[in-house]
């Protein structure tokens, strides 16, 4: 996990040096650059880029068709929110972008696909009453919400989300609640 974060951070630094990612910049398509070690794909957030939260942007999944799904954090002008983006790195296009609506400060923590084409996004959410674990469910083909609102887990004891996986029965989240390591299951329906 540390290597993924370090690699993403290095890509962000490289992108900033190349002038491709700037605070508030809006890139409608994916820009690419061929590197000696592979290909660099650059895209922006739907709001202001969150450099101080970049180390949390380790949220990526890939479907069988090669599309990339990314969850990230952006500043909406008032507080931090979560966004989802589907990208086709072959054609270099952003296929859709959706945001997760929730009152308070939210940070994207993970994204997972199930075998039915559902996309689950994991966030740590805070509305002033401490951190909560939130999961939202979307249709991966078009970015439309399946659940009207994120499903929230709140032990009342301080929670943090770390990672997510999904299958036909729902989403499983690894994190902490209070001082204990926890796995929380969010049913598919």
C-alpha angles and dihedrals in degrees: 000000000000090000091053092051092046091048092049091046090050090050090051092051091048091048091051091049090051089052092238098118119046132160109278094006115143116209113187096193135032114265118209136199126187112233129187089252099043139294128321115215117197128194133155133232121254089251136015116336113251105219093167090057096043092111088067094057096094092119115123138134134176128211129214091265092057097254116146123224118199132185119198146157126253137173111247095194094270107042143336120295137178126249134189124207132187114205135182105212092189095060094028096233136132104231097192144337125208132179128217110235114219133137112246139025114325133183125196112235107169150347130211138178126214125210092260095062097260118142121211122196122198124208141171103230130193128184096174094282097088132278120317132186112242131188125187126189124216139175104255094209097059108008094243119149116254093184113049092220135013114272108240130209114198121170090180085235104090120281136202131188121219111167143352138209128179140203137162092291095055141268129322119206127197116205144105135284117190104326095328132096109240142190112203122194119211109195118232093242 
